Structure formats: structure tokens, C-alpha cells
mmCIF file of C-alpha atoms in Angstrom:
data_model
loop_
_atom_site.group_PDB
_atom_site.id
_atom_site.type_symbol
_atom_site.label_atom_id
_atom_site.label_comp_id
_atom_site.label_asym_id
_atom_site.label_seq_id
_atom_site.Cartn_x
_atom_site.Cartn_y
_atom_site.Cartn_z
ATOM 1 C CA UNK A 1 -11.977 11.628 30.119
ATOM 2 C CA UNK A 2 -11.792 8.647 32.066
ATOM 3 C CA UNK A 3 -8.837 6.085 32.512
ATOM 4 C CA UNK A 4 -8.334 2.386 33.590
ATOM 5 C CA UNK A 5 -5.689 2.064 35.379
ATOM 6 C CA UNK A 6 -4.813 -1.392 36.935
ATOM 7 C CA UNK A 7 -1.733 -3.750 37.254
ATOM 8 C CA UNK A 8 -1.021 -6.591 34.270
ATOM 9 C CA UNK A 9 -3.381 -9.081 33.817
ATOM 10 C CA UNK A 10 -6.255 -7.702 36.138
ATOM 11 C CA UNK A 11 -8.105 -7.866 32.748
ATOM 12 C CA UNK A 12 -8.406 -3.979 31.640
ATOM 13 C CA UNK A 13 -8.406 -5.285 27.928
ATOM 14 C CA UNK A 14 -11.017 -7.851 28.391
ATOM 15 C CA UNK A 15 -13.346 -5.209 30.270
ATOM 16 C CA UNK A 16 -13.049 -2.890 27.249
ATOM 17 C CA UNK A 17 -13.580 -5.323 24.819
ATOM 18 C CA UNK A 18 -16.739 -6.653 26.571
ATOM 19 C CA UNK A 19 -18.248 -3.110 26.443
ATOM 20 C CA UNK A 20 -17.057 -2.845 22.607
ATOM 21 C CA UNK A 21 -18.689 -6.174 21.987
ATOM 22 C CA UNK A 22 -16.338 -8.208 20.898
ATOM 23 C CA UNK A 23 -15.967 -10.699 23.913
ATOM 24 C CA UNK A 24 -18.667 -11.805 26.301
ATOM 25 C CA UNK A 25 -18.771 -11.153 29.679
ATOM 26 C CA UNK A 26 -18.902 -14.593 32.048
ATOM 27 C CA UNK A 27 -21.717 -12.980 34.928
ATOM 28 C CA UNK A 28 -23.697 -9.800 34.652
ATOM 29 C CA UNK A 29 -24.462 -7.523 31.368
ATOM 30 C CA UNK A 30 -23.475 -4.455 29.824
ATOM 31 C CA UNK A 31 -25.949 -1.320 29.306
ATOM 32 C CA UNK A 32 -25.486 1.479 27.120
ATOM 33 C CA UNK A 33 -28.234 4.312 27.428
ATOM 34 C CA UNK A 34 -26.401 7.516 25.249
ATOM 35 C CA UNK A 35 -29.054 7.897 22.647
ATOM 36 C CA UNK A 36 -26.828 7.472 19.449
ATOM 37 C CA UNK A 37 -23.867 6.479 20.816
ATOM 38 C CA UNK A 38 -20.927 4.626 18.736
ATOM 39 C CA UNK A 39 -18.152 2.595 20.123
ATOM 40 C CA UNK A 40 -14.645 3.276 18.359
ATOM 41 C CA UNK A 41 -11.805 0.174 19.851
ATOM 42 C CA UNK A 42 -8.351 0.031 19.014
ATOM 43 C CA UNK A 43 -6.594 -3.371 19.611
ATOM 44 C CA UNK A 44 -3.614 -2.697 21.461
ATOM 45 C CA UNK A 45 -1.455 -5.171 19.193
ATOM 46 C CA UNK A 46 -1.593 -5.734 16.085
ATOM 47 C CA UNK A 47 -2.529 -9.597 14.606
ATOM 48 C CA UNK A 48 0.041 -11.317 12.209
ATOM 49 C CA UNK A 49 0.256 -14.141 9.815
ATOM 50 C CA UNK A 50 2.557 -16.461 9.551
ATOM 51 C CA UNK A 51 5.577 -15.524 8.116
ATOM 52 C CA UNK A 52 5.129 -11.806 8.298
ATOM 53 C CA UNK A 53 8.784 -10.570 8.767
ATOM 54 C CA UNK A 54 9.940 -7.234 11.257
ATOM 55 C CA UNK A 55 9.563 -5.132 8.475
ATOM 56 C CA UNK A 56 5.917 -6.001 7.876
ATOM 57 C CA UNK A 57 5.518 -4.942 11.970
ATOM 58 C CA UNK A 58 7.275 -1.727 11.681
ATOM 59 C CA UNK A 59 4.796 -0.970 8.653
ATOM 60 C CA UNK A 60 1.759 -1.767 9.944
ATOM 61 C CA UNK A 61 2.232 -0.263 12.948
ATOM 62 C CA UNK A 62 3.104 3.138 11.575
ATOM 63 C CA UNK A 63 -0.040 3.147 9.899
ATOM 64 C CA UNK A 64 -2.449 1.653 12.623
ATOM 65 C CA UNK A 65 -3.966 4.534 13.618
ATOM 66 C CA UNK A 66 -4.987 5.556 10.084
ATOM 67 C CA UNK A 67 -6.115 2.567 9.186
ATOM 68 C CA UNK A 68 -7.767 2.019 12.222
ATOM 69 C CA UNK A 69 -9.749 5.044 12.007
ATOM 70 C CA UNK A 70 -11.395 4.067 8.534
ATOM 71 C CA UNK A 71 -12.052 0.950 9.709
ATOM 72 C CA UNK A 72 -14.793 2.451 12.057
ATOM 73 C CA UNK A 73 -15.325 5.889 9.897
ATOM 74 C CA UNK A 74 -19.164 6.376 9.896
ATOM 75 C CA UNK A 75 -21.228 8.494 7.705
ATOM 76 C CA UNK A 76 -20.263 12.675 8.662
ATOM 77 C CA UNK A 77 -16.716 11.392 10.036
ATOM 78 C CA UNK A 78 -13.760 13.060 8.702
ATOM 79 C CA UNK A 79 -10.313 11.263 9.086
ATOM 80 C CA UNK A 80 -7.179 13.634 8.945
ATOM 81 C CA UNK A 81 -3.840 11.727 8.153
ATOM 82 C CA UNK A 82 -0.910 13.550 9.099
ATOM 83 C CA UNK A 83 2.466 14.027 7.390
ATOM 84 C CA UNK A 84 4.162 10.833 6.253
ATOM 85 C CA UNK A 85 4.986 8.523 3.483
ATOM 86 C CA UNK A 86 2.173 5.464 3.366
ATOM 87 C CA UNK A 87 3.011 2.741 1.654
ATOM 88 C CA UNK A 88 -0.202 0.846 1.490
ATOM 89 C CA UNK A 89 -4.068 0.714 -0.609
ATOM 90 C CA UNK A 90 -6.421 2.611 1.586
ATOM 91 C CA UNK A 91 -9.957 0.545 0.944
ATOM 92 C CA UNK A 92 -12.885 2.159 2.250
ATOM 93 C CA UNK A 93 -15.226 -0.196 4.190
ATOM 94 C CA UNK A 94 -17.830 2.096 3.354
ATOM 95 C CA UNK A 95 -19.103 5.196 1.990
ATOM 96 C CA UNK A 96 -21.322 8.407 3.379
ATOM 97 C CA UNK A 97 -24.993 8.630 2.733
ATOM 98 C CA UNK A 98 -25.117 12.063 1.121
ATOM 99 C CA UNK A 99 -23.639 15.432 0.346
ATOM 100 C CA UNK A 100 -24.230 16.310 4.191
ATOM 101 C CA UNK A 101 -23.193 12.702 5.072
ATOM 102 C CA UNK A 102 -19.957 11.987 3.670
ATOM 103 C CA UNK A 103 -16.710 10.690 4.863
ATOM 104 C CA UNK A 104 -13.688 12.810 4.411
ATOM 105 C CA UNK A 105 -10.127 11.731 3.916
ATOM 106 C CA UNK A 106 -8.153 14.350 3.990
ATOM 107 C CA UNK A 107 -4.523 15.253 4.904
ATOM 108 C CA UNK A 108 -3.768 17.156 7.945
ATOM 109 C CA UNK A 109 -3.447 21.243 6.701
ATOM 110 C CA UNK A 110 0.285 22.265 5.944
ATOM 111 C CA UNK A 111 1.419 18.826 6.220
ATOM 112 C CA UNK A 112 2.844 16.742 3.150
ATOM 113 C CA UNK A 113 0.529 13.354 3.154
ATOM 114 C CA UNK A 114 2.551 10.772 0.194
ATOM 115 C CA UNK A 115 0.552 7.663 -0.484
ATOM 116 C CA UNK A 116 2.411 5.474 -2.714
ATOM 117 C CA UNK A 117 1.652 2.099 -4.371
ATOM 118 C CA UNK A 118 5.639 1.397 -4.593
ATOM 119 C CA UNK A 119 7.691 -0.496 -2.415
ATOM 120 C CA UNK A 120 11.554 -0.033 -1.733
ATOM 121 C CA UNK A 121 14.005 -2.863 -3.077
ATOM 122 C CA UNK A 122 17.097 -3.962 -2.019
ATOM 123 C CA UNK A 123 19.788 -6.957 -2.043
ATOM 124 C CA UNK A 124 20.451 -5.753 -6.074
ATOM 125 C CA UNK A 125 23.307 -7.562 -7.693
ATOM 126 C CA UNK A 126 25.208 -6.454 -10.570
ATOM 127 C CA UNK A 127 24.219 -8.592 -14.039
ATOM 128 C CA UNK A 128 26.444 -6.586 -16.226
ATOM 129 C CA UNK A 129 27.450 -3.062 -16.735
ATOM 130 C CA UNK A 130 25.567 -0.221 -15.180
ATOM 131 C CA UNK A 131 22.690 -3.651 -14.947
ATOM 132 C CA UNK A 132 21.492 -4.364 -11.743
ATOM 133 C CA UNK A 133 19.601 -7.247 -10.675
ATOM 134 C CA UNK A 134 16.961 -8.235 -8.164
ATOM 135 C CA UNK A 135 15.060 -11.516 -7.479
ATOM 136 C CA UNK A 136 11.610 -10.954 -5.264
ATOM 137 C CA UNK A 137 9.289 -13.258 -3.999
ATOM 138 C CA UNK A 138 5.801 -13.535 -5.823
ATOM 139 C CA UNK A 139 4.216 -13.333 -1.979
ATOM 140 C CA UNK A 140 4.668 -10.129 -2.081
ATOM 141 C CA UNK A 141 2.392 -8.496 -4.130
ATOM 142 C CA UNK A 142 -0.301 -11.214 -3.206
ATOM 143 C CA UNK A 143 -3.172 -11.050 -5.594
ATOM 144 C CA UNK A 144 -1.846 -8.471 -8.542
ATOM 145 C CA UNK A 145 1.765 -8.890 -9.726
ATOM 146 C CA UNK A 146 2.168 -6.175 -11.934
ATOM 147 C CA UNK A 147 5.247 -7.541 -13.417
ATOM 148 C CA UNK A 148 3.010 -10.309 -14.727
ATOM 149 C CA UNK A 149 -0.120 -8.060 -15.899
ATOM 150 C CA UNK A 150 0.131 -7.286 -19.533
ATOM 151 C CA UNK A 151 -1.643 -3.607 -20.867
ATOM 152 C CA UNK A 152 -4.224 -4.380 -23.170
ATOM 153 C CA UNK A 153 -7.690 -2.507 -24.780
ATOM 154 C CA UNK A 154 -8.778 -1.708 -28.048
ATOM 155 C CA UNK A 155 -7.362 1.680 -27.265
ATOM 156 C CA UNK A 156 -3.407 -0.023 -26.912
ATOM 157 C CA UNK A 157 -1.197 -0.685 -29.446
ATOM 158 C CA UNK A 158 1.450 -2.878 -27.864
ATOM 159 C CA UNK A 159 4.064 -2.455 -31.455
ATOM 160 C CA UNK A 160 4.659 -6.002 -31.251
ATOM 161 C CA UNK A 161 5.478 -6.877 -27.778
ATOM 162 C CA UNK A 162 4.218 -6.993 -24.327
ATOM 163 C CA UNK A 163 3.665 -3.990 -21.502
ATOM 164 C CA UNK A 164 3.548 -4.885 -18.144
ATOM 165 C CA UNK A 165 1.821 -2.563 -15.595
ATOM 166 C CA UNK A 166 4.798 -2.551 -13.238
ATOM 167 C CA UNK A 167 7.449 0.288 -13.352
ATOM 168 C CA UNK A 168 11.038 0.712 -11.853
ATOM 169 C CA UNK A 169 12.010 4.080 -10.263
ATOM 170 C CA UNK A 170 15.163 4.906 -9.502
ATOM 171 C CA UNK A 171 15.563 8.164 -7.134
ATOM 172 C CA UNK A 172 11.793 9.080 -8.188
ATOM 173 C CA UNK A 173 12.359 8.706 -11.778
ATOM 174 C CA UNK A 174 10.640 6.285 -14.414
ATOM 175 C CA UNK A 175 12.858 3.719 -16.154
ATOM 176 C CA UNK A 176 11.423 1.938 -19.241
ATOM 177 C CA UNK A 177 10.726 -1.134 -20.192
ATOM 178 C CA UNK A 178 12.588 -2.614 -22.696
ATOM 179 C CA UNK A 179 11.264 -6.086 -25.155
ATOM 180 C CA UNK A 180 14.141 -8.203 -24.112
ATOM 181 C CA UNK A 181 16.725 -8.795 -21.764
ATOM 182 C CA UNK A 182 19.372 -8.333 -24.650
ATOM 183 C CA UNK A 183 18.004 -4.737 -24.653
ATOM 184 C CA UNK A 184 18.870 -3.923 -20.699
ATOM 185 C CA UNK A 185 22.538 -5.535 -21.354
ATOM 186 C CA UNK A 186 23.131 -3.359 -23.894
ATOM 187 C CA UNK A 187 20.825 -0.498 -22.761
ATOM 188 C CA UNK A 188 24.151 2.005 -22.757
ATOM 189 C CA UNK A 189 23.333 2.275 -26.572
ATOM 190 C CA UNK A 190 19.797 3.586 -25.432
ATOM 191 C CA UNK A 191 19.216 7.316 -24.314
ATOM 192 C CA UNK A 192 17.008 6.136 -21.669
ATOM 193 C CA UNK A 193 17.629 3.626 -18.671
ATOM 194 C CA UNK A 194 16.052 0.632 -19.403
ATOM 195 C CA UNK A 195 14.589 -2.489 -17.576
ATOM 196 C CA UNK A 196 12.667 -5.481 -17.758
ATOM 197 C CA UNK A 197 11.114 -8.883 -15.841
ATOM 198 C CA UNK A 198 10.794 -12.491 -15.580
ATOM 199 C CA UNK A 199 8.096 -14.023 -13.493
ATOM 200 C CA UNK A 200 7.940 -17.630 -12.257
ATOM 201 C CA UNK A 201 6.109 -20.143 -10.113
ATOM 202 C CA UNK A 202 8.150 -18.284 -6.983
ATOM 203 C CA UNK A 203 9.878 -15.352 -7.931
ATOM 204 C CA UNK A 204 9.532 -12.506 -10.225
ATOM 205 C CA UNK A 205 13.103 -11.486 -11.383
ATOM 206 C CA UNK A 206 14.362 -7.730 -12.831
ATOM 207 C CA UNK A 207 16.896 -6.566 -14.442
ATOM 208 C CA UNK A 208 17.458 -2.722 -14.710
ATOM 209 C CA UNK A 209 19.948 -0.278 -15.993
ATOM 210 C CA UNK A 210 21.247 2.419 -13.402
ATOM 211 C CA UNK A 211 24.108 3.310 -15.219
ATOM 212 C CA UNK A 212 26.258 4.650 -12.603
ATOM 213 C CA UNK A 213 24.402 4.456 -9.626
ATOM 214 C CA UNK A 214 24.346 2.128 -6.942
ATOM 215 C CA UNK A 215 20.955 0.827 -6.397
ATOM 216 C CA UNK A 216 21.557 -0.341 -2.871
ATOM 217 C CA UNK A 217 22.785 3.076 -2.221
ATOM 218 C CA UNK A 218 20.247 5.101 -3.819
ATOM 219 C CA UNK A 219 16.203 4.969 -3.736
ATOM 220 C CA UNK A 220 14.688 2.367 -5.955
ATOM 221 C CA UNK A 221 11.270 1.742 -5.801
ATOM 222 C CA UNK A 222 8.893 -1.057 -7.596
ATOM 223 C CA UNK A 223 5.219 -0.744 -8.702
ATOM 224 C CA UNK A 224 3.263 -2.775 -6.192
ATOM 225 C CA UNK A 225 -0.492 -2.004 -5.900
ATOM 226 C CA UNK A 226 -3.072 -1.994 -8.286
ATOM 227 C CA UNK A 227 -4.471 1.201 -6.602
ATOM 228 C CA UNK A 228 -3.492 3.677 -3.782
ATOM 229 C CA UNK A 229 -7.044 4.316 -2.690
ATOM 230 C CA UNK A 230 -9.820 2.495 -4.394
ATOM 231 C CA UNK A 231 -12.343 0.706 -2.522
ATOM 232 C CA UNK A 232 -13.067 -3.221 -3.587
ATOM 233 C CA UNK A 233 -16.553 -2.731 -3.661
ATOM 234 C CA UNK A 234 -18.689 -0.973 -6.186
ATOM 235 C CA UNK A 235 -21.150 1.289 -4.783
ATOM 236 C CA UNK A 236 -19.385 3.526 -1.863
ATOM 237 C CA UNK A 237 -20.287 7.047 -2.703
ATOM 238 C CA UNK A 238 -20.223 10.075 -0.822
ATOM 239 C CA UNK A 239 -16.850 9.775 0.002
ATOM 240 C CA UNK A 240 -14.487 13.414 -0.021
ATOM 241 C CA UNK A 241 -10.449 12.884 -0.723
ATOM 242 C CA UNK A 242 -8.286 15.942 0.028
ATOM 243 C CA UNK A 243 -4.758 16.775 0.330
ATOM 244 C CA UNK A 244 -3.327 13.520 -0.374
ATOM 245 C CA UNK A 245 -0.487 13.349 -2.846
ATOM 246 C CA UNK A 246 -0.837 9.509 -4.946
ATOM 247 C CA UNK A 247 1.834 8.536 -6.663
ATOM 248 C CA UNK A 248 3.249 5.143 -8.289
#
């Protein structure tokens, strides 16, 4: 093993991303002569949009490593995730070539790997008895708001009324959704918490029954992703998934 060791801004980042490739060097050239050889970099930051709050950092970088190992995962590579709860899609960038070649995913033995396509909500207000209620901004979910994606298929009978794909869990239990706000305000006649959404231009807006627990105090989670681990490509085979436990 070999380290760089030098003071601030002697330019030990731009050295190692000229070898990696990604910058270009001013004088002189770079030779690489390991038959086979791959280059693996890791940025030391991470890159941000606009807007992205603390929370987003905190997230991001508790996952960096992961993620930053499937970003260069080649054919034969096996990434091992270790214990943790990941709130995020895992998209393959690509797949293995064979049964010999394939890229594992697996979790790290005798440790408890959760990937989940929920989030965690806050900032409820009460709407009513035992109903709680929650405004969110659309940017969140980006692409797929679940709260706006109806069920539908020859194989689904809807009774009537719409199904969204989105689902409210309070403490890791399912509420359902009910047809009409009326329903949630009066959801103490129903033997089963109920809840149900509004989506706008901006927000999407729920309302849930929680009875008597404090959803501020308590875990409530929201459907989020489309998928836990999916790629976005057809076409990536060869690719081995162990260990992991997916859930909302």
C-alpha cells in the first residue's frame, strides 16, 4: 500500500485524478503497464444541487461508499453492504457477462442489510381526532409520486374508486387507504386506521388516522420509490442479490 501524503493544496487530488483520468495533466503523461489493470476513484466530497438541504448530505454520505462501489462494479466483482438501514433505489450501471461473470450484491454475513423505498415524515399536524396531517413537497419524490399513480390492469378491480401506489406506515405497519377524506375524519367507525391524499401543482397533502399515537413521536414512514433495486435499463443480466432485506 502506498500513501500521498502532502500539505493542503500541494495538489494530491489533482495527481490522483490525472492518473484516474478524469483531469488532464498540464506537462508530461501518464503510463500504466499492469496488464489488466482497473482504476477504482472515490471523490473525496460529494457534488450537490441546488437546494439539497443537510439532511440530503447526511444521506448521501452514509451511503457513498456503497454506492460508490457499484458505480465502478465490473463483471466477477462482488459488493458486500454492511449492516444498516438504506434509504435509497440501488440502479445497477451494469450487469455481469455470465454465470462465472456476474456481479454480486450481497449483504455482509450476520449483519442485518434493510433497503427501504420509504422515507420518514415529520412536522404532522392534527386535522381532527386521532387525524394527523402532513403537507410534502412534490420535489421530493422527483419523477414517480406515488400518491399520484393510480393501480390499474385488466387484472384490478378498483370497486369504484381510485388506488394509489403510495402507502402510510405507522411504526412498520400498513394503514389503508380510504375513498374520501370524509372516511379518515370519521375513520374511528372503521376497524382499521385509515388514510388518504391530495396532490397539487406543489404539494402532495395526507391525511391519516393514528388514533392515539403521536406521529411526530412515533415512526411514520411514506412510500417513496418505485423500486428498491431495479436497474433503468433493460438488459443487465448476470447480476446475484443476496442477503438484502426490501421492504416498502
Amino acid at each position: 500500500m502506498v500513501g500521498l501524503v502532502g500539505p493542503n493544496g500541494c495538489g494530491k487530488t489533482t495527481l490522483l485524478r490525472i492518473i484516474a483520468g478524469q483531469e488532464s495533466a498540464d506537462t508530461g503523461s501518464v503510463r500504466l503497464h499492469v496488464p489488466g489493470l482497473r482504476l477504482g476513484y472515490l471523490e473525496q466530497g460529494q457534488r450537490y444541487a441546488e437546494g439539497d438541504t443537510l439532511a440530503d448530505f447526511l444521506q448521501v454520505g452514509e451511503r457513498a461508499l456503497e454506492t460508490a462501489a457499484a458505480r465502478v462494479a465490473q463483471p466477477g466483482d462482488v459488493i458486500t453492504v454492511h449492516e444498516g438501514v438504506y434509504r435509497e433505489r440501488i440502479d445497477p450501471p451494469r450487469g455481469g457477462l455470465s454465470d462465472e461473470k456476474r456481479i454480486t450484491y450481497r449483504a455482509a454475513p450476520g449483519e442485518k442489510v434493510v433497503i427501504k423505498g420509504s422515507e420518514v415524515v415529520t412536522g404532522w399536524t392534527r386535522a381532527g381526532k386521532g387525524v394527523w396531517k402532513v403537507s410534502i413537497p412534490n420535489a421530493l419524490f422527483g419523477k414517480y409520486n406515488p400518491y399520484k399513480d393510480v393501480i390499474h390492469g385488466d387484472w384490478f378491480n378498483g370497486r369504484g374508486r381510485d388506488h394509489h401506489t403510495g402507502e402510510v406506515y405507522l411504526d412498520g405497519v400498513a394503514l389503508a387507504e380510504a375513498a374520501s377524506l370524509d372516511d379518515v375524519m370519521k375513520a374511528a367507525e372503521s376497524s382499521r386506521p385509515l388514510w388518504y391524499c391530495e396532490v397539487d401543482d406543489v404539494n402532495t397533502t395526507i391525511w391519516a388516522d393514528f388514533r392515539d399515537a403521536d406521529p411526530n413521536a412515533a415512526c411514520v414512514e411514506i412510500h417513496v420509490r418505485e423500486s428498491c433495486f431495479y436497474p433503468d435499463t433493460p438488459g443487465r443480466n448476470y447480476i446475484t442479490v443476496r442477503g438484502f432485506r426490501m421492504s416498502q
